[in-house]
Coordinates of C-alpha atoms in Angstrom, one line a residue:
X2 CA 115.0 54.0 92.9
X3 CA 114.1 56.4 90.4
X4 CA 114.1 60.2 91.2
X5 CA 110.7 61.3 92.4
X6 CA 109.4 64.9 90.6
X7 CA 108.3 66.8 93.4
X8 CA 106.2 69.2 91.0
X9 CA 104.9 68.5 87.7
X10 CA 103.5 71.8 87.3
X11 CA 105.3 74.8 86.1
X12 CA 105.5 78.5 87.3
X13 CA 101.7 79.8 87.1
X14 CA 100.8 83.5 85.5
X15 CA 99.2 86.0 87.3
X16 CA 99.7 89.1 89.0
X17 CA 102.2 88.4 92.1
X18 CA 103.6 90.6 95.1
X19 CA 107.0 91.8 94.5
X20 CA 107.6 94.4 97.0
X21 CA 105.6 96.7 99.4
X22 CA 105.0 100.3 97.9
X23 CA 106.2 102.0 101.2
X24 CA 109.3 99.9 100.7
X25 CA 110.6 101.2 97.5
X26 CA 111.6 104.9 97.7
X27 CA 111.8 107.3 94.6
X28 CA 115.2 106.5 93.1
X29 CA 115.6 102.9 94.6
X30 CA 117.0 100.5 92.3
X31 CA 116.6 96.6 93.7
X32 CA 117.7 93.5 92.0
X33 CA 115.0 90.8 92.4
X34 CA 114.7 87.4 91.3
X35 CA 111.2 85.9 90.7
X36 CA 109.8 83.5 88.0
X37 CA 113.1 81.9 87.3
X38 CA 114.3 84.9 86.0
X39 CA 116.9 87.9 86.8
X40 CA 115.1 91.3 87.5
X41 CA 115.4 94.9 88.2
X42 CA 112.8 96.6 90.4
X43 CA 112.9 100.5 90.6
X44 CA 110.7 103.5 91.3
X45 CA 111.6 106.5 88.9
X46 CA 111.6 110.3 89.5
X47 CA 108.0 110.4 88.7
X48 CA 107.0 108.1 91.4
X49 CA 106.4 105.0 88.8
X50 CA 107.6 101.7 89.7
X51 CA 109.0 99.6 87.1
X52 CA 109.8 96.0 86.9
X53 CA 112.3 94.8 83.8
X54 CA 114.4 91.8 82.8
X55 CA 117.6 92.7 84.4
X56 CA 119.8 92.5 81.6
X57 CA 120.6 95.5 79.5
X58 CA 119.8 94.4 76.0
X59 CA 123.0 96.4 74.9
X60 CA 125.8 94.6 75.9
X61 CA 124.4 92.4 78.9
X62 CA 125.0 94.5 82.1
X63 CA 122.7 93.9 85.4
X64 CA 120.7 97.0 85.6
X65 CA 120.0 96.1 89.4
X66 CA 123.6 96.2 90.1
X67 CA 125.1 99.7 89.6
X68 CA 122.0 100.9 87.5
X69 CA 120.7 104.6 88.6
X70 CA 117.3 106.2 88.3
X71 CA 117.7 109.3 86.7
X72 CA 114.3 111.2 85.6
X73 CA 111.9 109.1 84.3
X74 CA 114.5 105.8 83.7
X75 CA 116.8 103.5 85.1
X76 CA 120.3 104.0 83.7
X77 CA 122.6 101.0 82.9
X78 CA 126.0 101.1 84.7
X79 CA 127.8 100.0 81.9
X80 CA 127.3 102.3 78.7
X81 CA 124.3 104.9 80.4
X82 CA 121.6 103.2 78.4
X83 CA 118.6 104.5 80.0
X84 CA 115.0 102.5 80.0
X85 CA 111.8 103.4 81.4
X86 CA 109.3 101.4 83.1
X87 CA 107.7 100.4 79.8
X88 CA 110.8 98.8 78.6
X89 CA 111.6 101.7 75.9
X90 CA 115.0 103.0 75.6
X91 CA 115.0 106.7 76.3
X92 CA 118.2 107.5 75.9
X93 CA 121.9 106.8 74.6
X94 CA 124.3 109.3 75.5
X95 CA 126.9 108.9 73.2
X96 CA 124.7 108.0 70.3
X97 CA 124.2 110.2 67.3
X98 CA 121.5 107.9 65.9
X99 CA 119.1 106.3 67.8
X100 CA 118.7 102.7 66.6
X101 CA 115.6 102.1 64.3
X102 CA 114.0 99.5 66.6
X103 CA 114.5 101.5 69.8
X104 CA 112.2 104.3 68.3
X105 CA 109.4 101.6 67.5
X106 CA 109.2 99.1 70.2
X107 CA 110.7 98.2 73.8
X108 CA 113.9 96.9 74.0
X109 CA 113.9 95.1 77.0
X110 CA 110.6 93.4 78.5
X111 CA 108.7 95.2 80.8
X112 CA 106.3 93.4 83.4
X113 CA 103.0 95.3 84.0
X114 CA 102.6 96.9 87.4
X115 CA 99.9 97.9 89.8
X116 CA 100.2 99.4 93.2
X117 CA 96.9 98.4 95.2
X118 CA 96.5 97.5 98.9
X119 CA 100.2 98.9 99.6
X120 CA 101.7 96.0 97.5
X121 CA 103.6 96.4 94.2
X122 CA 101.9 93.5 91.9
X123 CA 103.5 92.3 88.7
X124 CA 101.9 90.2 86.2
X125 CA 104.0 87.4 85.2
X126 CA 103.0 85.1 81.9
X127 CA 105.6 82.6 80.6
X128 CA 105.0 84.0 76.9
X129 CA 104.8 87.6 78.1
X130 CA 101.0 87.6 77.3
X131 CA 99.6 91.0 78.5
X132 CA 97.2 90.8 81.6
X133 CA 94.4 88.6 81.5
X134 CA 92.2 90.2 84.6
X135 CA 92.7 92.4 87.2
X136 CA 94.3 92.8 90.9
X137 CA 92.0 93.7 93.3
X138 CA 92.3 96.5 95.6
X139 CA 91.6 96.1 99.4
X140 CA 91.7 99.6 100.7
X141 CA 91.9 99.3 104.3
X142 CA 95.7 98.4 103.6
X143 CA 96.4 102.1 103.1
X144 CA 93.5 103.7 105.1
X145 CA 94.9 106.0 107.7
X146 CA 92.0 104.9 109.8
X147 CA 93.4 101.4 109.9
X148 CA 96.5 100.1 111.5
X149 CA 100.0 100.3 110.0
X150 CA 99.7 96.7 108.6
X151 CA 101.9 93.8 110.4
X152 CA 104.1 92.1 107.9
X153 CA 105.7 88.6 107.8
X154 CA 107.6 86.6 105.4
X155 CA 109.0 83.3 104.6
X156 CA 110.8 81.5 101.7
X157 CA 110.7 77.7 101.2
X158 CA 110.6 75.0 98.4
X159 CA 107.2 74.9 97.2
X160 CA 104.8 76.6 95.1
X161 CA 101.7 79.0 95.0
X162 CA 99.1 75.8 93.9
X163 CA 100.4 73.7 97.1
X164 CA 100.0 77.0 99.5
X165 CA 96.8 77.8 98.0
X166 CA 95.4 74.1 98.4
X167 CA 96.1 74.1 101.9
X168 CA 92.8 76.4 102.3
X169 CA 90.5 73.6 100.9
X170 CA 92.4 70.6 102.8
X171 CA 89.9 70.5 105.8
X172 CA 91.5 67.3 107.3
X173 CA 94.6 68.9 107.9
X174 CA 93.5 71.4 110.2
X175 CA 93.1 69.1 113.2
X176 CA 96.3 67.4 112.8
X177 CA 98.6 70.0 111.7
X178 CA 96.8 73.0 113.7
X179 CA 95.3 71.4 116.3
X180 CA 91.7 72.7 115.7
X181 CA 88.8 71.3 116.9
X182 CA 86.3 71.6 114.2
X183 CA 86.6 73.2 110.6
X184 CA 83.5 75.3 109.8
X185 CA 81.2 74.5 107.2
X186 CA 81.3 77.2 104.6
X187 CA 80.1 78.2 101.1
X188 CA 82.3 78.3 98.3
X189 CA 81.6 79.5 94.7
X190 CA 84.0 79.9 91.6
X191 CA 83.7 82.7 89.0
X192 CA 86.5 82.8 86.2
X193 CA 89.8 83.8 87.9
X194 CA 88.2 84.0 91.4
X195 CA 87.3 81.8 94.1
X196 CA 85.1 82.9 97.0
X197 CA 84.2 81.1 100.2
X198 CA 82.7 82.3 103.3
X199 CA 82.5 80.4 106.7
X200 CA 80.3 81.1 109.7
X201 CA 80.5 79.6 113.4
X202 CA 81.3 79.7 116.9
X203 CA 84.7 79.7 118.9
X204 CA 85.0 78.9 122.2
X205 CA 87.7 81.2 124.4
X206 CA 88.8 81.0 127.7
X207 CA 88.9 84.6 129.4
X208 CA 91.4 85.8 131.5
X209 CA 89.1 85.1 134.6
X210 CA 89.0 81.5 133.6
X211 CA 85.4 81.4 132.4
X212 CA 84.8 79.8 128.9
X213 CA 82.5 82.0 126.4
X214 CA 81.4 81.4 123.2
X215 CA 81.7 84.2 120.4
X216 CA 80.5 84.2 116.6
X217 CA 83.2 84.5 114.0
X218 CA 83.4 84.4 110.2
X219 CA 85.7 84.1 107.8
X220 CA 85.6 85.4 104.1
X221 CA 88.3 84.8 101.8
X222 CA 88.8 85.6 97.9
X223 CA 91.4 84.4 95.7
X224 CA 92.0 86.4 92.9
X225 CA 94.5 84.1 90.5
X226 CA 97.6 82.4 91.6
X227 CA 99.0 85.0 93.6
X228 CA 96.7 87.2 95.3
X229 CA 94.4 86.0 98.2
X230 CA 92.4 88.1 100.9
X231 CA 90.9 86.8 104.1
X232 CA 88.6 88.9 106.3
X233 CA 88.3 87.5 109.9
X234 CA 85.4 88.7 112.2
X235 CA 85.0 87.3 115.6
X236 CA 86.8 88.3 119.0
X237 CA 89.0 90.4 116.7
X238 CA 88.5 91.9 113.4
X239 CA 91.6 91.4 110.5
X240 CA 91.9 91.7 107.4
X241 CA 94.7 89.4 105.7
X242 CA 96.5 89.5 102.1
X243 CA 98.5 86.2 101.5
X244 CA 101.1 86.8 98.9
X245 CA 102.4 83.6 97.4
X246 CA 105.3 84.7 94.6
X247 CA 107.1 81.9 92.5
X248 CA 110.7 82.6 93.0
X249 CA 111.4 79.3 90.9
X250 CA 109.2 76.5 90.1
X251 CA 109.8 74.8 93.5
X252 CA 110.9 77.8 95.2
X253 CA 108.4 80.2 96.8
X254 CA 108.2 83.7 98.6
X255 CA 105.2 83.9 101.0
X256 CA 104.4 87.1 102.8
X257 CA 101.5 87.9 105.1
X258 CA 100.2 91.4 105.5
X259 CA 97.6 92.1 108.3
X260 CA 95.9 95.2 109.3
X261 CA 92.7 96.1 111.2
X262 CA 90.9 98.9 112.7
X263 CA 92.8 100.9 115.0
X264 CA 92.4 100.1 118.5
X265 CA 94.0 101.7 122.1
X266 CA 97.5 101.2 122.2
X267 CA 97.9 98.5 125.2
X268 CA 94.0 97.5 125.3
X269 CA 92.7 94.2 125.6
X270 CA 91.7 94.4 121.9
X271 CA 95.2 94.9 120.8
X272 CA 96.3 92.0 122.9
X273 CA 93.8 90.1 121.4
X274 CA 94.7 90.9 117.6
X275 CA 98.4 90.3 118.1
X276 CA 97.8 86.7 119.5
X277 CA 95.4 86.1 116.6
X278 CA 98.2 87.2 114.4
X279 CA 100.9 85.1 116.2
X280 CA 98.6 82.1 115.8
X281 CA 97.8 82.8 112.3
X282 CA 101.8 82.8 111.5
X283 CA 103.1 80.5 114.3
X284 CA 103.1 76.5 115.0
X285 CA 99.2 76.5 114.9
X286 CA 99.3 78.4 111.9
X287 CA 101.3 78.8 108.4
X288 CA 104.7 77.7 110.3
X289 CA 103.1 74.6 111.0
X290 CA 102.4 73.6 107.1
X291 CA 106.0 75.0 106.0
X292 CA 107.8 71.9 107.2
X293 CA 105.2 69.9 105.1
X294 CA 105.3 71.8 102.1
X295 CA 108.9 72.2 101.9
X296 CA 109.3 68.1 101.9
X297 CA 106.2 66.8 100.4
X298 CA 105.5 65.9 96.6
X299 CA 102.7 66.9 94.6
X300 CA 100.6 63.7 93.7
X301 CA 98.9 64.4 90.5
X302 CA 96.2 61.1 91.3
X303 CA 96.2 61.3 94.9
X304 CA 93.9 58.6 97.0
X305 CA 91.2 60.5 98.8
X306 CA 88.3 59.9 101.1
X307 CA 85.1 61.5 102.0
X308 CA 86.4 63.9 104.7
X309 CA 89.1 65.3 102.6
X310 CA 87.4 68.7 101.3
X311 CA 87.1 69.8 97.5
X312 CA 90.6 69.3 97.0
X313 CA 89.8 68.0 93.0
X314 CA 87.8 71.0 92.3
X315 CA 90.1 73.1 93.8
X316 CA 93.0 71.7 91.5
X317 CA 90.3 72.2 88.5
X318 CA 90.2 75.9 89.3
X319 CA 93.7 76.5 89.6
X320 CA 94.8 74.8 86.6
X321 CA 93.8 77.5 84.6
X322 CA 96.5 79.6 85.7
X323 CA 99.3 77.4 83.7
X324 CA 100.1 78.4 80.3
X325 CA 100.2 74.8 78.9
X326 CA 98.2 73.0 81.5
X327 CA 100.4 71.4 84.1
X328 CA 103.1 69.9 81.8
X329 CA 100.6 69.5 79.4
X330 CA 98.2 67.5 81.3
X331 CA 95.0 67.7 83.6
X332 CA 95.9 67.2 87.2
X333 CA 92.3 66.7 88.8
X334 CA 91.8 63.0 89.1
X335 CA 92.0 61.0 92.0
X336 CA 93.4 57.7 92.2
X337 CA 90.7 54.7 92.5

């Protein structure tokens, strides 16, 4: 039997989370692997975060293993060549004259970095094209009037498109997440952004045993392949950043980052918030999806029916984030 190719698409381009701002201190140096590449993440003494290709262009040492921050740069552990976050070489301690190329252009590839919503976002494009759109900032994640973010993280064999497509696959909610109904919503596409809004009522069983209906709403913004924001309002109010970052074409790191308006510790509101987060992350949420994501394949021409949701429209939207299209083809048609 021929080997089945799981994913016919490559790594998409866009802004991807590579860490949290408050977890990268001044002077920190961290070897990381994303986008199928060895990288080094650091924060210089000016407070600026940098993400560079890991291997020193001088003689190939890995800057993330033994490299040290000094001033505005990271120094190579091998010969102490220094590089700023923009990729320019700032010092060669033993050289009498700077190489001409080092004066006119970066010697190593620097990934554009933005720090917004408490996240370090790095721009990736397979051809190293400059950013084509902006990161959206959601200030509540750093607002002192909002709660300290609650963070969860998983890594598994999948990719950003498969994860994002889950949101429009309305039929699976009943069978994977045991949800009685999926609310009707409105969706619009605007360039690299996808907006959706849904409203409805949810029946909640109170501690007294009484059942009560509560209105709720869910608003979502997908901004490129790696940044998704959801605001939930109902029994509780929650803001959620969904950060899907490709490690390889078939290996992804998924982060959920929650925040909410501050509530009294130990209050019923805090208990309800913790329960909502647990449901979103647990078996009724993402951890119910992960075993399926890890073992499924992407069918370019799926058999679909009228209850499946706008999967093909979503694929057409997502296809724009592949530099060559998914392997040079359009994966937005259904089997007949």
